[in-house]
mmCIF file of C-alpha atoms in Angstrom:
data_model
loop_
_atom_site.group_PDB
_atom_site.id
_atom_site.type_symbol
_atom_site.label_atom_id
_atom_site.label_comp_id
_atom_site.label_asym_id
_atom_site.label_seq_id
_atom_site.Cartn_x
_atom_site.Cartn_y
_atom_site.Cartn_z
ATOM 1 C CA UNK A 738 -147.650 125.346 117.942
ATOM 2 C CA UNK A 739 -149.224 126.215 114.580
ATOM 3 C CA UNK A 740 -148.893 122.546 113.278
ATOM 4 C CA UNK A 741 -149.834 121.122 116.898
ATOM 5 C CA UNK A 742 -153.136 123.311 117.060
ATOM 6 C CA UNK A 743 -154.430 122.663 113.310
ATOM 7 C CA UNK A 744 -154.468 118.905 114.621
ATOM 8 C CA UNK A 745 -155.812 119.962 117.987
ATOM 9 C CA UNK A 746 -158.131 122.418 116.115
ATOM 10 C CA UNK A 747 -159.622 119.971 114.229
ATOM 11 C CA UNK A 748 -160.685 117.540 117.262
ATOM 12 C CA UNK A 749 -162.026 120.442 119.219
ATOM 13 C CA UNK A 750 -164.344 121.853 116.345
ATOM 14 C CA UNK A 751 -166.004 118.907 115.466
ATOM 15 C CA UNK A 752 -165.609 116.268 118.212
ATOM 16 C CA UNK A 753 -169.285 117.589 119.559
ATOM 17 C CA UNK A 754 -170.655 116.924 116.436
ATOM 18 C CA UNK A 755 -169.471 113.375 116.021
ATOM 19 C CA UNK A 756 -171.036 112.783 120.013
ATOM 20 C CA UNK A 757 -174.048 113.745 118.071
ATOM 21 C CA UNK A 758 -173.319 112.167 114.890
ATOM 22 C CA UNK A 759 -173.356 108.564 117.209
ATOM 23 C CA UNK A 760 -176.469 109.557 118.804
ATOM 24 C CA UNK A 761 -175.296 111.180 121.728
ATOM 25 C CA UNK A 762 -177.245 114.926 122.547
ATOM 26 C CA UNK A 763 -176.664 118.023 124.609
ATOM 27 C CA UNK A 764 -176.510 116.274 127.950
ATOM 28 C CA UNK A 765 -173.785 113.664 126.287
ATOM 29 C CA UNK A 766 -171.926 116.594 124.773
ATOM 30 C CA UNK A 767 -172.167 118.405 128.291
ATOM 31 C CA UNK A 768 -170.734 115.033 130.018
ATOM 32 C CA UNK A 769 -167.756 115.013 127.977
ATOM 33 C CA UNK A 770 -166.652 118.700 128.279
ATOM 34 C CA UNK A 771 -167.056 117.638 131.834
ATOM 35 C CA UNK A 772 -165.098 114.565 132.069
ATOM 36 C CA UNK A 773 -162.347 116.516 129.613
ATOM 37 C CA UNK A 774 -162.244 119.925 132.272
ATOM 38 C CA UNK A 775 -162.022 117.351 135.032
ATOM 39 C CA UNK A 776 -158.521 115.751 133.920
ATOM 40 C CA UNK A 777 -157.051 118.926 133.463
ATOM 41 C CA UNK A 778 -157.443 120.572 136.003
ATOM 42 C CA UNK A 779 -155.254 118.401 137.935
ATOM 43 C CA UNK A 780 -152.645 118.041 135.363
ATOM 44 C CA UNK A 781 -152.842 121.982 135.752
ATOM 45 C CA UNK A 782 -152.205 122.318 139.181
ATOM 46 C CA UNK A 783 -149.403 119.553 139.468
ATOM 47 C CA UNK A 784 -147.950 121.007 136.215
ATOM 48 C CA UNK A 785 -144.912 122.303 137.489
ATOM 49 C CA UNK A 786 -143.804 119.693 139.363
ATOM 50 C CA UNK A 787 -143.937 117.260 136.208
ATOM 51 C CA UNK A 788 -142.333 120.264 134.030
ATOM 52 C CA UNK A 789 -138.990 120.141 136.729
ATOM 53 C CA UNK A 790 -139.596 116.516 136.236
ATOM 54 C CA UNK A 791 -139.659 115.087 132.920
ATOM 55 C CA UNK A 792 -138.332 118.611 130.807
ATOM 56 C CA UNK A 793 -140.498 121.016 128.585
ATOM 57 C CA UNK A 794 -140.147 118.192 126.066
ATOM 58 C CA UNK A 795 -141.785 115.174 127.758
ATOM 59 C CA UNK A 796 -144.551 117.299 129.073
ATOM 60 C CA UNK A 797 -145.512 118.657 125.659
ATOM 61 C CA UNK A 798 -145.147 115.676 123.681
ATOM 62 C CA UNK A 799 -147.119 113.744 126.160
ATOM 63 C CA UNK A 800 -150.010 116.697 125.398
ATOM 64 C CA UNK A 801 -149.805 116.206 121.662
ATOM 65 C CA UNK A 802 -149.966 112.488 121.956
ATOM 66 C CA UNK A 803 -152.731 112.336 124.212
ATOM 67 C CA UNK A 804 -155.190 114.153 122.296
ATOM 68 C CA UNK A 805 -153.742 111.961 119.258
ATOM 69 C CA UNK A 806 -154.929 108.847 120.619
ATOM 70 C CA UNK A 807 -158.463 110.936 121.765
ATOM 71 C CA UNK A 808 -158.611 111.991 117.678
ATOM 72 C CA UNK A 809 -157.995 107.901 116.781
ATOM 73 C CA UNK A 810 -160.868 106.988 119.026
ATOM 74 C CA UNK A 811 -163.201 109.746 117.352
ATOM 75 C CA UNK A 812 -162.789 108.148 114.205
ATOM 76 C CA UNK A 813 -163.964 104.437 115.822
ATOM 77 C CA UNK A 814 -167.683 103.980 115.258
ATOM 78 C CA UNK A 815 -168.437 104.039 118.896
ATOM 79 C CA UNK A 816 -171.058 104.796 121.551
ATOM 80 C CA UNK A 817 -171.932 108.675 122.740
ATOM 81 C CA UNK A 818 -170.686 107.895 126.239
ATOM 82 C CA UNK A 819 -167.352 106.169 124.886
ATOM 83 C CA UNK A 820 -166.297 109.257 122.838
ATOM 84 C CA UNK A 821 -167.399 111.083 126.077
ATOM 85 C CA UNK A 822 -164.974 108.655 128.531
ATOM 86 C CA UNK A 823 -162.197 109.241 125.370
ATOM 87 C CA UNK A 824 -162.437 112.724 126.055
ATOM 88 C CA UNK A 825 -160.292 112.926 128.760
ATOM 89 C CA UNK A 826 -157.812 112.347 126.971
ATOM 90 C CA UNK A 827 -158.099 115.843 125.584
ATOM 91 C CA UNK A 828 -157.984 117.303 129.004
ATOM 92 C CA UNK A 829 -154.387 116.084 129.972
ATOM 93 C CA UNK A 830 -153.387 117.219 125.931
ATOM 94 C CA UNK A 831 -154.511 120.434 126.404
ATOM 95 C CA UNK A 832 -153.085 121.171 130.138
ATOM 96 C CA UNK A 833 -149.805 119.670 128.519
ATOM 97 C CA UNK A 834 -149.451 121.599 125.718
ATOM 98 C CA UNK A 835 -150.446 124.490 127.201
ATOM 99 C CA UNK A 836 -148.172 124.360 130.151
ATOM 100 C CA UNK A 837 -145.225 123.144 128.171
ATOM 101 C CA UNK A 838 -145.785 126.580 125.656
ATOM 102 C CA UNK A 839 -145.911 128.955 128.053
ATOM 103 C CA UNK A 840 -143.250 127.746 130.480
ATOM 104 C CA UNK A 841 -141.366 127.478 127.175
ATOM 105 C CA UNK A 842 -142.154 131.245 126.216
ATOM 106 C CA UNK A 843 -141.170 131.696 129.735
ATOM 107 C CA UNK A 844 -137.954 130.715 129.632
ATOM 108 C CA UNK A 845 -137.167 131.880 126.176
ATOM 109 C CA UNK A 846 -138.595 135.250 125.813
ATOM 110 C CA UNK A 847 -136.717 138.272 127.673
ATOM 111 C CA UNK A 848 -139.119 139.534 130.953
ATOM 112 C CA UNK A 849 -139.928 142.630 129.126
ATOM 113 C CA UNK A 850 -141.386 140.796 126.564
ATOM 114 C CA UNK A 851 -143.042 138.106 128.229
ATOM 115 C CA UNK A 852 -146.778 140.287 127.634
ATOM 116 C CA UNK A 853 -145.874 140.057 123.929
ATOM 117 C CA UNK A 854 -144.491 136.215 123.199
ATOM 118 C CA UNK A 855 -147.742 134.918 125.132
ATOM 119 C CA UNK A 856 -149.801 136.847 122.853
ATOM 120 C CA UNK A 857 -148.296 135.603 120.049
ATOM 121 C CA UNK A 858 -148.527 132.438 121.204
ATOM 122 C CA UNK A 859 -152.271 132.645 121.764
ATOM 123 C CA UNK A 860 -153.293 134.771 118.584
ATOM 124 C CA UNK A 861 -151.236 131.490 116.666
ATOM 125 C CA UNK A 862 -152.352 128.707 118.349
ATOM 126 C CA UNK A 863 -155.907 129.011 119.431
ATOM 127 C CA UNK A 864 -156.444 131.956 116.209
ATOM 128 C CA UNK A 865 -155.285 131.423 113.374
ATOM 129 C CA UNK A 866 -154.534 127.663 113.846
ATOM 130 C CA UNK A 867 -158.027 127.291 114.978
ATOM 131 C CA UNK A 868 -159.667 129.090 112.107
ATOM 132 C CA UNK A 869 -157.564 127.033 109.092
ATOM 133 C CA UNK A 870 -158.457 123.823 111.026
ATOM 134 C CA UNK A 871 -162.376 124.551 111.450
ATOM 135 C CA UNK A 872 -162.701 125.851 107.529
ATOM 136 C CA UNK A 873 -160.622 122.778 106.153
ATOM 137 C CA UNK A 874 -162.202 120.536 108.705
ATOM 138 C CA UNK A 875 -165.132 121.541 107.839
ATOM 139 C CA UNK A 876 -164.980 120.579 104.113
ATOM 140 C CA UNK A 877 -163.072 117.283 104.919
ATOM 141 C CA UNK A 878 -166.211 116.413 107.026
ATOM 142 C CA UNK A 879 -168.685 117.634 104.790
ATOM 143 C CA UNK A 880 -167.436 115.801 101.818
ATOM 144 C CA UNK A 881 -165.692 112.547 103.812
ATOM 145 C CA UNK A 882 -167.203 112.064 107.546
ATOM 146 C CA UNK A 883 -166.158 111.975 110.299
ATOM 147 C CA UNK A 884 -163.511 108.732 110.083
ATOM 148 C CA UNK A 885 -160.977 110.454 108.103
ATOM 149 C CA UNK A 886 -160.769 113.767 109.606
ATOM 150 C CA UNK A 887 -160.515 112.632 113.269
ATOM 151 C CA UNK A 888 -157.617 110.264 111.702
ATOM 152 C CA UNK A 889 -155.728 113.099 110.375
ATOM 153 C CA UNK A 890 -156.790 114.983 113.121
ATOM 154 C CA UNK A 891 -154.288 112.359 115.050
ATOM 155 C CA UNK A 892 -151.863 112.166 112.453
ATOM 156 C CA UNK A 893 -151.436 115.823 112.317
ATOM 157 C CA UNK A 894 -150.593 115.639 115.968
ATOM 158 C CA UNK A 895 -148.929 112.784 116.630
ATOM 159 C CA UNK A 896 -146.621 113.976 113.362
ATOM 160 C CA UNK A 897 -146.333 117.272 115.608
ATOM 161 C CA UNK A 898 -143.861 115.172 118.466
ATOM 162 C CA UNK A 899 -141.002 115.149 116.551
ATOM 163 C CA UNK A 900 -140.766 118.886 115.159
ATOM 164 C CA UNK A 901 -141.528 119.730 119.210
ATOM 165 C CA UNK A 902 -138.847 117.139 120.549
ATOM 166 C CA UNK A 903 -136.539 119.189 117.822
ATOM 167 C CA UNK A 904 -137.432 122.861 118.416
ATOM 168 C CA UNK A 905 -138.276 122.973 122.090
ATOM 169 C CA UNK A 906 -134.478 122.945 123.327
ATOM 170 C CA UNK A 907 -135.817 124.264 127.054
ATOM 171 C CA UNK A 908 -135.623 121.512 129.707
ATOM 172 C CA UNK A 909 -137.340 123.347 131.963
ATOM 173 C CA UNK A 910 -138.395 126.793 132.184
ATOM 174 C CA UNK A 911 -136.219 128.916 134.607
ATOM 175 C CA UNK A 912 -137.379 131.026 136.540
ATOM 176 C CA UNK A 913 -137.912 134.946 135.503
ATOM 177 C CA UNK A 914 -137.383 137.955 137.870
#
């Protein structure tokens, strides 16, 4: 999750600046949070049913390589409403990888401590992951553009599938009572 959300991390703290960086402005940033939320929700909802289906480890490697290919077409010198269209590939990523880590945590954590591994979880992944990728991002931008850090950005993630095809061992997450 740490690896997976430095990559992820990266993408999400500067992919409204490159919609701006192609000319795009608030109303094009706006459309692609849009179109993004709008995937997910979906993949949300029906996320259970492709969890039972294709295993903890299908639905989470399909999340990291979705926002991969999303971080490849950031680096493409492209128009605002492209990037925007892109974006929805970040939407089925991020229902994917979150579903697949907490019906992971689910099924691996004891019930009594189910409060505790989700926190972890989220104080990891969307904290400190989050921070190290917007500080080094940041620089790599600044000193760069935007090219190279949305292509590591994908290569961080897309290098992410095999350590979660190794370490998540859950097929699916049973249930907890």
């Amino acid at each position: 999750s740490l690896l997976a959300n430095l990559g992820a991390g990266i993408f999400y703290a500067y992919g409204s600046l490159r919609i701006q960086e192609v000319g795009g402005n608030a109303a094009a940033v706006t459309l692609a949070s849009t179109i993004s939320a709008t995937v997910e929700i979906p993949f949300f909802l029906l996320g259970g049913a492709v969890a039972l289906r294709f295993g903890m480890r299908g639905v989470y490697s399909a999340g990291l390589f979705a926002p991969c290919l999303c971080s490849f077409g950031y680096a493409l010198d492209v128009s605002p409403l492209t990037l925007g269209v892109i974006r929805a590939l970040c939407g089925v990523g991020f229902a994917c990888t979150l579903l697949g880590s907490v019906l992971t945590i689910r099924a691996i954590v004891p019930l009594a401590l189910q409060a505790t591994g989700q926190a972890l979880f989220q104080a990891v992944s969307f904290g400190l992951a989050v921070s190290v990728a917007s500080i080094f991002g940041g620089v790599l931008y600044g000193e760069l553009g935007a090219t190279p850090l949305f292509l590591l950005s994908g290569l961080i993630l897309i290098g992410s599938i095999p350590f979660a095809w190794r370490i998540l061992r859950v097929d699916a997450a049973p249930a907890t009572s």
